[in-house]
Amino acid sequence: MLAWPREGTPPQPAPAAEQTAPPAGSSTGGKAPQEAAAPPAASAPDTPGPAVTQPAQVYPEPTVRVYLAETGTIDTVTLEQYVTGVLAAEMPSDFGLEALKAQAIAARTYIVKRLAAGDASGVPVSGADVTDTVDHQVYHPFGGLKDKWAELGKQEEWAKLEQAVRESKDSIMTYKGQPITASFFSTSNGYTENSEEVWQEAVPYLRSVASPWDAKIAPGFQESVTMTRVEFMNKLNVIPDPVPVSTNNAGVKPFIEVISKTEGNRIKEIRVGSKIFSGQDIRELLGLRSSEFKWSTKGNEITITTIGYGHGVGMSQWGANGMAMEGYTATEILKHYYTGISFGRASELLYKEKS
């Protein structure tokens, strides 16, 4: 028994049901980086989950057991309380309501997928379903959270978070009837990434799509970091070379050279000296914000400028906010960033899995 009372009425439509005139748009499919980016195609408002013609079956609301890394304790909360705690931690509360609703659905989908599969991987103790860290989803303990926001003078923003969770209640994303891997990240470089470029596995709904909104509004769209050549070489474990770190020495093979790019316009392979790295390897070894970057040198220093922030797979949070600002609904946002998905209900899916 794993869903909750609907108070005698059918579940309310999650995102898009309130939309009366969807913005005109274009394809949500993957584009080559050179193509002009355009917003997603407009369609009739889409109600997540099957149409309901009579009162839905009543199920008790599931619980989520969260391992709190700082205290080593387990916080047991309802599903919607958990989603609220994740939303408060994972997305700025001044984002648009539809972006917050999209994030709530993504957060709910993530945990429902784990609950349905009985997946407790990455949890250091028994008796918990998930941690409160970036290894899963960052989560602020729900108890006392409202009071903390009130102390900060953010009552209106807290009310908006609650509204986003309430209006998206029970809604999850599905693909072929199963909850998806609802990955998300902060800021795109103008495109999202195909899943296999980061995690080796090609997932049909995690395809590269255009995300032009980030460049317009994300404060950290480009960030630079400077290090010495020695530090750069040591972090990559590259043997020093007498050739300067430059790409502009006529007649000389550049010390750093991009070999190939991904469909999402990030670095796929790059050569440094005589070693070949993936863009993801370089990002991790140098602690960069993104695997899309450019570089310049001055004296004995190298400056690396990254574009975007995060792994690039799934929903861009700043892109979602840009879409919300332009009038797109949460459903439209999610259908843009997750290719070919449908919507279902957490209560129904979990009940079927356990029955």
GROMACS .gro file of C-alpha atoms in nm, residues 39 100 234 243 332:
model
    5
   39PRO     CA    1   1.237   2.666  -2.817
  100LEU     CA    2   1.035   2.476  -0.948
  234ASN     CA    3   5.111   1.779  -1.210
  243VAL     CA    4   5.723   2.340  -2.607
  332GLU     CA    5   0.679   2.161  -2.157
   0.00000   0.00000   0.00000
